[in-house]
Coordinates of C-alpha atoms in Angstrom, one line a residue:
M5 CA 143.7 99.2 112.8
S6 CA 142.6 98.5 116.4
T7 CA 139.1 97.7 115.0
L8 CA 140.7 94.6 113.5
V9 CA 140.6 93.1 117.1
I10 CA 136.8 92.5 116.9
A11 CA 136.9 91.1 113.3
P12 CA 137.0 87.3 114.3
L13 CA 134.4 87.8 116.9
L14 CA 132.0 89.6 114.5
V15 CA 132.6 87.0 111.7
A16 CA 131.8 84.1 114.1
L17 CA 128.7 85.9 115.5
V18 CA 127.3 86.9 112.0
T19 CA 127.9 83.4 110.7
A20 CA 126.0 81.9 113.7
I21 CA 123.0 84.2 113.0
L22 CA 123.1 83.6 109.3
T23 CA 123.1 79.8 109.7
L24 CA 120.0 80.2 111.8
L25 CA 118.3 82.3 109.2
T26 CA 119.2 80.0 106.3
R27 CA 117.8 76.8 107.9
P28 CA 115.1 76.4 105.2
S29 CA 117.8 75.6 102.6
D30 CA 120.3 72.8 103.5
I31 CA 122.8 73.7 100.8
L32 CA 122.6 77.4 101.6
Q33 CA 123.0 76.9 105.3
R34 CA 126.1 74.6 104.9
T35 CA 127.6 77.0 102.3
V36 CA 127.2 79.9 104.7
S37 CA 128.7 77.9 107.5
L38 CA 131.7 76.9 105.5
L39 CA 132.2 80.3 104.1
G40 CA 131.9 81.7 107.6
G41 CA 134.6 79.3 108.7
V42 CA 136.9 80.5 105.9
A43 CA 136.1 84.2 106.7
Y44 CA 136.9 83.5 110.4
L45 CA 140.3 82.0 109.5
V46 CA 141.0 85.0 107.2
A47 CA 140.2 87.5 109.9
V48 CA 142.4 85.6 112.4
A49 CA 145.2 85.6 109.7
A50 CA 144.9 89.3 109.3
L51 CA 145.0 89.8 113.1
F52 CA 148.0 87.5 113.3
D53 CA 149.8 89.5 110.6
A54 CA 149.1 92.8 112.4
V55 CA 150.2 91.5 115.9
V56 CA 152.9 88.9 115.4
L57 CA 154.5 89.2 112.0
P58 CA 157.3 89.5 111.2
L59 CA 158.5 86.6 113.4
G60 CA 161.5 87.4 115.6
G61 CA 160.6 91.0 116.0
E62 CA 158.7 92.9 118.6
S63 CA 155.1 91.8 118.7
T64 CA 152.3 94.4 118.8
T65 CA 149.3 94.7 121.2
L66 CA 146.1 95.9 119.7
V67 CA 143.4 97.2 122.1
Y68 CA 139.7 97.9 121.3
Q69 CA 137.7 99.9 123.9
V70 CA 134.0 99.2 123.2
S71 CA 131.9 102.3 122.8
N72 CA 134.9 104.6 123.4
W73 CA 134.9 103.9 127.2
A74 CA 138.5 103.9 128.2
A75 CA 139.8 101.2 130.5
P76 CA 139.2 100.3 133.3
F77 CA 135.6 101.6 133.1
G78 CA 134.5 100.1 129.7
I79 CA 134.7 96.7 128.1
T80 CA 138.2 96.0 126.7
L81 CA 139.2 93.6 124.0
V82 CA 142.9 92.8 123.7
A83 CA 144.8 91.1 120.9
D84 CA 148.4 90.3 121.7
A85 CA 150.7 87.5 120.6
L86 CA 149.3 85.1 123.1
S87 CA 145.6 85.6 122.3
V88 CA 146.3 85.6 118.5
F89 CA 148.3 82.4 118.8
M90 CA 145.3 80.6 120.4
L91 CA 143.0 82.1 117.8
A92 CA 145.2 80.7 115.0
L93 CA 144.7 77.2 116.4
T94 CA 140.9 77.8 116.7
G95 CA 140.6 79.1 113.1
F96 CA 142.5 76.2 111.6
V97 CA 140.9 73.4 113.6
S98 CA 137.3 74.8 113.4
L99 CA 137.4 75.2 109.6
L100 CA 138.5 71.6 109.0
T101 CA 136.1 70.3 111.7
L102 CA 133.3 72.2 109.9
G103 CA 134.1 70.5 106.6
Y104 CA 134.1 67.1 108.4
S105 CA 130.7 68.0 110.0
V106 CA 129.0 68.6 106.7
A107 CA 130.0 65.1 105.7
S108 CA 129.3 63.3 109.0
V109 CA 126.4 64.9 110.8
G110 CA 122.9 63.9 109.6
A111 CA 121.0 66.4 107.4
F112 CA 118.2 66.9 109.9
G113 CA 120.6 67.7 112.7
Q114 CA 122.6 70.1 110.6
R115 CA 119.5 71.9 109.5
L116 CA 118.0 72.0 113.0
S117 CA 120.8 73.5 115.1
Y118 CA 124.2 72.1 114.5
H119 CA 125.9 74.9 112.5
T120 CA 124.4 77.7 114.7
L121 CA 125.5 76.0 117.9
F122 CA 128.9 75.3 116.4
H123 CA 129.5 78.9 115.5
F124 CA 128.2 80.2 118.8
M125 CA 130.7 77.9 120.5
V126 CA 133.4 79.5 118.4
V127 CA 132.1 83.0 119.4
G128 CA 132.5 82.0 123.1
V129 CA 136.0 80.7 122.5
T130 CA 137.0 83.8 120.5
G131 CA 135.6 86.2 123.2
S132 CA 137.5 84.2 125.9
F133 CA 140.8 84.7 124.1
L134 CA 140.2 88.4 123.4
T135 CA 138.5 89.7 126.6
G136 CA 140.4 92.1 128.8
D137 CA 138.4 91.8 132.0
I138 CA 137.6 88.8 134.2
F139 CA 133.8 89.3 134.3
N140 CA 133.5 89.1 130.5
L141 CA 135.8 86.1 130.6
F142 CA 133.0 84.5 132.6
V143 CA 130.4 85.7 130.1
W144 CA 132.3 84.3 127.1
F145 CA 132.9 81.0 129.0
E146 CA 129.1 80.7 129.4
V147 CA 128.5 81.5 125.7
M148 CA 131.0 78.7 124.8
L149 CA 129.6 76.2 127.3
M150 CA 125.9 76.7 126.6
S151 CA 126.5 75.8 123.0
S152 CA 128.7 72.8 124.0
Y153 CA 126.0 71.5 126.4
I154 CA 123.5 71.0 123.6
L155 CA 126.2 69.6 121.2
V156 CA 127.3 67.0 123.7
L157 CA 123.6 66.0 124.0
F158 CA 123.1 66.2 120.2
Y159 CA 122.2 62.5 119.6
S160 CA 119.8 62.4 122.6
G161 CA 120.3 58.7 123.5
R162 CA 120.4 57.4 127.1
E163 CA 124.2 57.4 127.2
H164 CA 124.4 60.9 125.6
T165 CA 121.8 62.3 128.0
R166 CA 123.7 60.9 131.1
A167 CA 127.0 62.3 129.8
A168 CA 125.5 65.6 129.0
L169 CA 123.8 65.9 132.4
N170 CA 127.1 65.2 134.2
Y171 CA 128.9 67.7 131.9
V172 CA 126.2 70.4 132.4
V173 CA 125.9 70.0 136.2
L174 CA 129.7 70.0 136.8
N175 CA 130.2 73.1 134.6
L176 CA 127.3 74.9 136.1
I177 CA 128.8 74.4 139.5
G178 CA 132.1 75.5 138.1
S179 CA 130.5 78.6 136.6
A180 CA 128.8 79.5 139.9
V181 CA 132.2 79.1 141.8
M182 CA 133.8 81.2 139.1
L183 CA 131.3 84.0 139.5
V184 CA 131.7 84.0 143.3
A185 CA 135.5 84.1 142.9
I186 CA 135.3 87.0 140.4
G187 CA 133.0 88.9 142.8
G188 CA 135.5 88.3 145.6
L189 CA 138.3 89.6 143.5
Y190 CA 136.3 92.7 142.6
S191 CA 135.7 93.2 146.3
T192 CA 139.4 92.9 147.2
T193 CA 141.0 94.7 144.2
G194 CA 138.2 97.2 143.3
T195 CA 138.3 96.4 139.6
L196 CA 137.5 93.8 137.0
N197 CA 139.9 94.9 134.2
M198 CA 142.8 92.5 134.0
A199 CA 145.4 95.2 133.3
D200 CA 144.1 97.3 136.2
I201 CA 144.2 94.3 138.5
A202 CA 147.8 93.8 137.6
R203 CA 148.6 97.4 138.1
R204 CA 147.0 97.5 141.5
L205 CA 148.5 94.2 142.7
A206 CA 152.0 95.6 141.9
E207 CA 151.2 98.4 144.4
P208 CA 148.8 96.9 146.9
A209 CA 149.4 99.5 149.7
A210 CA 148.4 102.3 147.4
Y211 CA 145.1 100.7 146.6
D212 CA 144.5 99.1 150.1
I213 CA 144.6 95.6 148.7
A214 CA 144.9 92.6 151.1
L215 CA 147.1 90.1 149.1
L216 CA 146.3 87.0 151.1
P217 CA 142.6 87.0 150.4
T218 CA 143.4 87.8 146.8
L219 CA 145.6 84.7 146.7
G220 CA 142.9 82.6 148.1
L221 CA 140.3 83.8 145.6
S222 CA 142.7 83.3 142.7
A223 CA 143.1 79.7 143.9
V224 CA 139.4 79.2 143.8
L225 CA 139.4 80.7 140.3
F226 CA 142.2 78.3 139.3
S227 CA 140.1 75.3 140.3
V228 CA 137.5 76.4 137.8
F229 CA 140.0 76.7 135.0
A230 CA 141.4 73.3 135.9
L231 CA 137.8 71.9 135.6
K232 CA 137.4 73.5 132.1
A233 CA 140.8 72.1 131.0
G234 CA 140.0 68.6 132.4
L235 CA 142.9 68.5 134.8
A236 CA 142.9 66.0 137.6
P237 CA 141.2 65.9 140.0
F238 CA 138.5 67.6 137.9
Q239 CA 138.8 65.2 134.9
F240 CA 135.9 62.9 135.6
W241 CA 133.5 64.6 133.1
V242 CA 135.9 64.1 130.1
P243 CA 135.6 60.5 129.0
A244 CA 131.8 60.3 129.0
A245 CA 131.3 63.7 127.3
Y246 CA 133.9 63.0 124.6
R247 CA 132.3 59.6 123.8
A248 CA 128.8 61.0 123.8
A249 CA 129.3 64.0 121.5
P250 CA 129.5 63.8 117.7
S251 CA 133.0 63.2 116.5
P252 CA 133.6 66.7 115.1
V253 CA 132.2 68.2 118.4
T254 CA 134.6 66.0 120.4
A255 CA 137.4 67.2 118.1
M256 CA 136.6 70.8 118.9
L257 CA 136.2 70.1 122.7
A258 CA 139.6 68.3 122.9
G259 CA 141.4 70.4 120.3
V260 CA 140.1 73.9 121.0
V261 CA 137.6 74.3 123.9
K262 CA 139.9 72.6 126.5
K263 CA 142.6 75.1 125.5
V264 CA 140.5 78.0 126.8
G265 CA 141.1 76.8 130.4
V266 CA 144.8 76.5 129.6
Y267 CA 144.8 80.0 128.1
A268 CA 143.1 81.4 131.2
I269 CA 145.8 79.9 133.4
V270 CA 148.6 81.5 131.4
R271 CA 146.9 84.9 131.0
L272 CA 145.8 85.4 134.6
Y273 CA 148.5 83.7 136.5
F274 CA 151.6 84.6 134.4
T275 CA 150.5 88.0 133.1
I276 CA 148.1 89.4 135.8
F277 CA 148.6 87.8 139.2
A278 CA 152.3 87.5 138.7
A279 CA 152.5 91.2 139.3
A280 CA 151.9 90.6 143.1
S281 CA 154.8 90.0 145.6
I282 CA 153.9 88.0 148.7
D283 CA 155.8 85.8 151.1
I284 CA 154.2 82.4 151.1
G285 CA 154.7 79.6 153.7
F286 CA 151.8 77.1 153.5
L287 CA 151.8 73.3 153.7
G288 CA 155.5 73.2 152.7
I289 CA 154.9 75.6 149.8
T290 CA 157.2 78.6 149.9
G291 CA 157.7 81.5 147.6
D292 CA 157.7 85.3 147.2
S293 CA 154.9 85.5 144.6
F294 CA 151.6 84.1 143.5
L295 CA 153.4 81.9 141.0
G296 CA 155.5 80.5 143.9
F297 CA 152.2 79.1 145.3
F298 CA 150.6 77.9 142.1
G299 CA 153.8 76.2 140.7
P300 CA 153.6 73.2 143.1
V301 CA 149.8 73.1 142.6
M302 CA 150.1 73.0 138.8
F303 CA 152.8 70.3 139.2
A304 CA 150.6 68.1 141.3
M305 CA 147.7 68.4 139.0
A306 CA 149.8 67.8 135.9
A307 CA 151.6 64.8 137.3
V308 CA 148.3 63.1 138.4
S309 CA 146.7 63.9 135.0
I310 CA 149.6 62.4 133.1
V311 CA 149.7 59.2 135.1
L312 CA 146.0 58.8 135.7
G313 CA 145.1 59.6 132.1
G314 CA 147.8 57.3 130.7
I315 CA 146.8 54.3 132.8
G316 CA 143.2 54.9 132.0
A317 CA 143.9 55.0 128.3
V318 CA 145.9 51.7 128.5
G319 CA 143.0 49.9 130.0
R320 CA 140.2 51.1 127.6
D321 CA 138.6 48.7 125.1
D322 CA 137.3 51.3 122.6
V323 CA 139.1 53.9 120.5
D324 CA 137.1 56.9 121.8
G325 CA 137.8 55.8 125.3
I326 CA 141.5 55.6 124.7
L327 CA 141.5 59.0 123.1
A328 CA 139.4 60.6 125.9
Y329 CA 141.7 59.3 128.7
S330 CA 144.7 60.3 126.5
S331 CA 143.4 63.9 126.5
I332 CA 143.5 63.9 130.3
S333 CA 147.1 62.8 130.1
Q334 CA 148.1 65.2 127.4
V335 CA 146.7 68.2 129.1
G336 CA 149.0 67.3 132.0
F337 CA 151.9 67.5 129.5
I338 CA 150.7 71.1 128.6
V339 CA 150.5 72.2 132.3
L340 CA 153.7 70.5 133.4
P341 CA 156.1 73.0 131.8
L342 CA 153.8 75.8 133.2
A343 CA 154.5 74.4 136.6
V344 CA 158.3 74.4 135.8
A345 CA 157.9 78.0 134.6
A346 CA 156.1 79.1 137.7
T347 CA 158.9 78.1 139.9
A348 CA 161.8 78.8 137.4
P349 CA 164.9 80.3 138.9
S350 CA 165.5 82.5 135.8
E351 CA 163.4 84.5 133.3
A352 CA 164.9 82.4 130.4
V353 CA 163.7 79.1 131.9
R354 CA 160.3 80.7 132.7
A355 CA 159.9 81.8 129.1
L356 CA 161.0 78.4 127.8
G357 CA 158.4 76.7 130.0
V358 CA 155.6 78.9 128.8
T359 CA 156.8 78.4 125.2
A360 CA 156.9 74.6 125.6
A361 CA 153.3 74.6 127.0
L362 CA 152.0 76.7 124.1
V363 CA 153.8 74.6 121.4
Y364 CA 152.5 71.4 123.1
A365 CA 149.0 72.8 123.3
F366 CA 149.0 73.7 119.6
N367 CA 150.3 70.3 118.5
H368 CA 147.8 68.6 120.8
G369 CA 145.0 70.6 119.2
I370 CA 146.0 69.4 115.7
A371 CA 146.8 65.8 116.6
K372 CA 143.9 65.1 118.9
S373 CA 141.4 66.6 116.5
L374 CA 142.8 64.4 113.8
L375 CA 142.5 61.3 116.0
F376 CA 138.9 61.9 117.1
L377 CA 137.9 62.6 113.5
A378 CA 139.7 59.4 112.4
S379 CA 137.8 57.5 115.1
G380 CA 134.5 58.9 113.9
T381 CA 135.3 57.9 110.3
L382 CA 136.1 54.3 111.2
K383 CA 132.8 54.2 113.2
D384 CA 130.9 55.5 110.2
A385 CA 132.7 53.0 107.9
V386 CA 132.7 49.9 110.1
G387 CA 130.0 50.6 112.7
S388 CA 132.0 50.2 115.8
D389 CA 135.1 51.5 117.6
R390 CA 135.5 48.6 120.1
L391 CA 138.9 47.0 119.8
S392 CA 137.4 43.5 119.8
D393 CA 135.4 44.3 116.7
L394 CA 138.2 45.8 114.7
G395 CA 141.4 44.7 113.1
G396 CA 143.1 44.8 109.7
L397 CA 142.1 48.3 108.8
A398 CA 145.6 49.1 107.6
D399 CA 144.9 46.7 104.7
R400 CA 141.3 47.7 104.0
A401 CA 141.6 51.5 104.7
P402 CA 145.2 52.4 104.2
V403 CA 144.7 56.2 103.9
L404 CA 142.7 56.4 107.1
A405 CA 145.2 54.2 108.8
A406 CA 148.1 56.4 107.7
G407 CA 146.2 59.5 109.1
F408 CA 145.6 57.8 112.4
L409 CA 149.2 56.7 112.6
L410 CA 150.6 60.1 112.0
G411 CA 148.3 61.6 114.7
A412 CA 149.4 59.0 117.2
L413 CA 153.1 59.5 116.3
T414 CA 152.6 63.3 116.7
L415 CA 151.5 62.8 120.3
I416 CA 154.1 60.2 121.0
G417 CA 156.7 62.7 119.7
V418 CA 158.4 61.2 116.7
P419 CA 160.4 63.4 114.4
P420 CA 159.9 65.2 112.0
L421 CA 156.3 65.6 113.2
S422 CA 155.5 68.7 115.1
G423 CA 154.8 66.8 118.3
F424 CA 158.4 65.8 118.6
F425 CA 159.4 69.4 119.1
G426 CA 156.6 70.0 121.6
K427 CA 157.7 67.1 123.7
Y428 CA 161.3 68.0 123.4
L429 CA 160.7 71.5 124.7
V430 CA 158.8 70.0 127.7
F431 CA 161.9 67.9 128.6
Q432 CA 164.2 70.8 127.8
A433 CA 162.4 73.2 130.2
A434 CA 162.4 70.6 133.0
A435 CA 166.1 69.7 132.3
E436 CA 167.2 73.4 132.3
A437 CA 165.3 74.0 135.5
F438 CA 166.9 70.9 137.1
A439 CA 170.4 72.2 136.0
A440 CA 169.6 75.5 137.6
G441 CA 168.7 73.8 140.9
A442 CA 165.0 74.4 140.8
A443 CA 163.1 72.3 143.4
G444 CA 161.0 69.5 141.9
A445 CA 162.5 69.8 138.4
G446 CA 164.0 66.3 138.6
L447 CA 160.6 64.9 139.5
A448 CA 159.1 66.8 136.6
L449 CA 161.5 65.0 134.3
A450 CA 160.6 61.6 135.8
V451 CA 156.8 62.3 135.4
A452 CA 157.3 63.4 131.8
L453 CA 159.3 60.2 131.0
A454 CA 156.6 58.1 132.6
G455 CA 154.0 59.8 130.6
A456 CA 155.9 59.4 127.4
I457 CA 156.2 55.7 128.0
L458 CA 152.4 55.4 128.7
T459 CA 151.7 57.3 125.5
I460 CA 153.7 54.8 123.5
A461 CA 151.9 52.0 125.2
Y462 CA 148.3 53.0 124.6
Y463 CA 148.8 54.2 121.1
T464 CA 150.7 51.0 120.2
R465 CA 147.9 48.9 121.7
A466 CA 145.3 50.9 119.7
W467 CA 147.2 50.6 116.4
N468 CA 147.8 46.9 116.8
A469 CA 144.1 46.2 117.7
V470 CA 142.5 48.4 115.1
F471 CA 144.7 48.5 112.1
W472 CA 147.2 45.6 112.3
G473 CA 146.6 41.9 111.7
R474 CA 143.9 40.2 109.7
P475 CA 140.6 42.0 109.1
S476 CA 137.9 41.1 111.7
D477 CA 134.5 39.8 110.6
L478 CA 132.9 43.2 111.0
V479 CA 135.6 44.9 109.0
D480 CA 135.4 42.2 106.4
A481 CA 131.7 42.8 106.0
A482 CA 131.9 46.6 105.9
L483 CA 135.0 46.8 103.7
P484 CA 135.2 43.6 101.6
E485 CA 138.0 45.1 99.5
R486 CA 140.7 47.7 100.0
W487 CA 139.1 51.1 100.2
T488 CA 140.9 54.4 99.5
V489 CA 139.7 57.9 98.9
G490 CA 137.2 57.9 96.1
S491 CA 137.0 54.1 95.7
G492 CA 133.7 52.3 95.6
D493 CA 134.1 49.2 97.8
V494 CA 132.4 50.2 101.0
A495 CA 129.2 48.9 102.5
M496 CA 126.7 50.9 104.4
T497 CA 126.3 50.1 108.1
D498 CA 122.8 51.6 108.3
G499 CA 121.3 50.5 105.0
G500 CA 121.6 53.9 103.3
D501 CA 122.8 55.0 99.9
D502 CA 126.2 53.5 99.0
G503 CA 127.2 56.3 96.6
L504 CA 126.4 59.0 99.2
K505 CA 128.2 57.1 101.8
R506 CA 131.3 56.9 99.7
L507 CA 131.2 60.6 99.1
E508 CA 130.8 61.3 102.8
L509 CA 133.6 59.0 103.8
T510 CA 135.9 60.5 101.2
A511 CA 135.3 64.0 102.6
Q512 CA 135.9 62.7 106.1
V513 CA 139.2 61.0 105.2
T514 CA 140.3 64.1 103.3
V515 CA 139.9 66.2 106.5
V516 CA 141.9 63.6 108.4
V517 CA 144.6 63.7 105.8
A518 CA 144.7 67.5 105.9
L519 CA 145.3 67.5 109.6
A520 CA 148.0 64.8 109.2
V521 CA 149.7 67.0 106.5
A522 CA 149.5 69.9 109.0
A523 CA 151.3 67.8 111.6
I524 CA 154.0 67.1 109.1
G525 CA 154.2 70.7 107.8
F526 CA 154.4 72.3 111.3
G527 CA 157.2 69.8 112.1
I528 CA 159.2 70.5 109.0
G529 CA 158.6 74.3 109.3
F530 CA 158.8 74.2 113.1
E531 CA 160.9 77.4 113.2
A532 CA 157.8 79.5 112.3
L533 CA 155.6 77.7 114.9
F534 CA 158.3 78.2 117.5
G535 CA 158.7 81.8 116.6
A536 CA 154.9 82.4 117.1
A537 CA 154.9 80.5 120.4
D538 CA 157.9 82.3 121.6
A539 CA 156.3 85.7 120.8
A540 CA 153.1 84.5 122.6
A541 CA 155.2 83.4 125.7
R542 CA 157.0 86.8 125.8
A543 CA 153.7 88.6 125.6
A544 CA 152.3 86.5 128.4
L545 CA 155.2 87.3 130.6
D546 CA 155.3 91.0 129.8
T547 CA 153.0 92.3 132.5
N548 CA 154.1 95.9 132.1
G549 CA 153.6 95.9 128.3
Y550 CA 150.1 94.5 128.7
V551 CA 149.2 97.1 131.3
D552 CA 150.7 100.0 129.3
A553 CA 148.8 98.9 126.1
V554 CA 145.4 98.7 127.9
M555 CA 145.6 101.5 130.4
H556 CA 147.5 104.2 128.5
G557 CA 145.9 104.3 125.1
P558 CA 143.2 106.6 123.6
G559 CA 139.5 105.7 124.0
V560 CA 139.0 103.5 121.0
G561 CA 142.0 101.3 120.4
L562 CA 145.7 101.5 120.6
E563 CA 148.7 100.1 118.7
S564 CA 151.6 99.6 121.1
G565 CA 154.7 97.5 121.4
G566 CA 153.8 94.5 123.5
G567 CA 156.6 92.0 123.2
G568 CA 159.8 91.5 125.2
H569 CA 160.6 91.0 128.8

């Protein structure tokens, strides 16, 4: 059963290689790519069934020791409720994004490199979620990022090259810093295996570990994860990279890749480094654990991200710009309950904070992917995403408008959409921490309220400018009559074949609608999403269960109870 852990990784890797080998045939390559996406989702579903289901019970931790080298000496892959929860988001979004890619990316680009790079990016994401040691976390980060570098540069224009250069340079610096921090942690703890690090940090005297240098190195590592997640003050690469990349790539970057940084924060700081006890008194930050130090740091970054991203989104004059700055603000909403959890006065509030962050991350992955794909569709249909060029699209493209509206309402937090419950849990975690007397919880409530108001402001502005009112001249020329899925009244913006264009736009809008239906479905069936997120949060906080599963099993894999406090 433990060999199931590597199934998603193998499927993504084999698909990447096959799409490279099938380049001579466009149809075969795209078929292989889509079938690989389906197979990946099936493998993740099987892993989810083995680890998490039935919901409400004790989750399971599956461990695979590569080449029968037992931890901590070999390479370990771990599938617990947290990693599988993130894989589920990856499988769902990546499959729909692939379907959109087939309809939106040019034939030459798809044949040349797009599908191979896309699946290698998924390989890196999957490895990051499953790895059990910090050095291979760095390796999988690099696999993911190397593919994304080329995908951001995919269109090779001046703007794309500038954005890609900034993205590459900043992430290479981040990777170098990450490697230095990992080397330092190995020097101080004597191991790279995450479970072994946690075990040793729980008994530092027995392993001659100096906790203060370990705390400093973990802080350096935290800055790298903040860069990958696009948290302030490391958010400056986000707007240019998101606007330069093809729409489906941006959907993956915002919906999935950014969550790898968030996952790393949860895994390392709530599962691994939380095992250490240390008295902290630094710049007004006090506490008795690593989390006591990182809680205020997370709060400061989250608060600045929420406000800075929200204000930036309000001031943008293009849809992609609004969505890019919105992503900065929304990742702040993901990290804010983690900050509350880190300084929570009780285990119940801590679990609620982590659950809130995971639910919000999942909803953001669905909704932000939807919005970026909707923006790409309106650019393909009309030829521009500038607010001044648009207007009246609710009349001319009602299905697309409905999809965009549902995505925006999901992030605003309107019931019964899934985003309502994510935002509600963020407020609930802060409110319960405030009621328990946690320091800074009241300020967290104020920041969340300010962010919610800004979210309403910039999405209302985008809706009014793009979809409301009378059709602009550009919209009137591109869509002279009302266009719905399968209709024929659409003009080409590049002089191409109208019939082909109609088919491509129909496929794109279908994907947008599918994501909108998912936002509704996860809202109506929120109990299942909450159950999965709660199991993931309990796994993240169960340091002893994680250590026991990894360190005390037979050479090749182990099935062990991993849930609970």
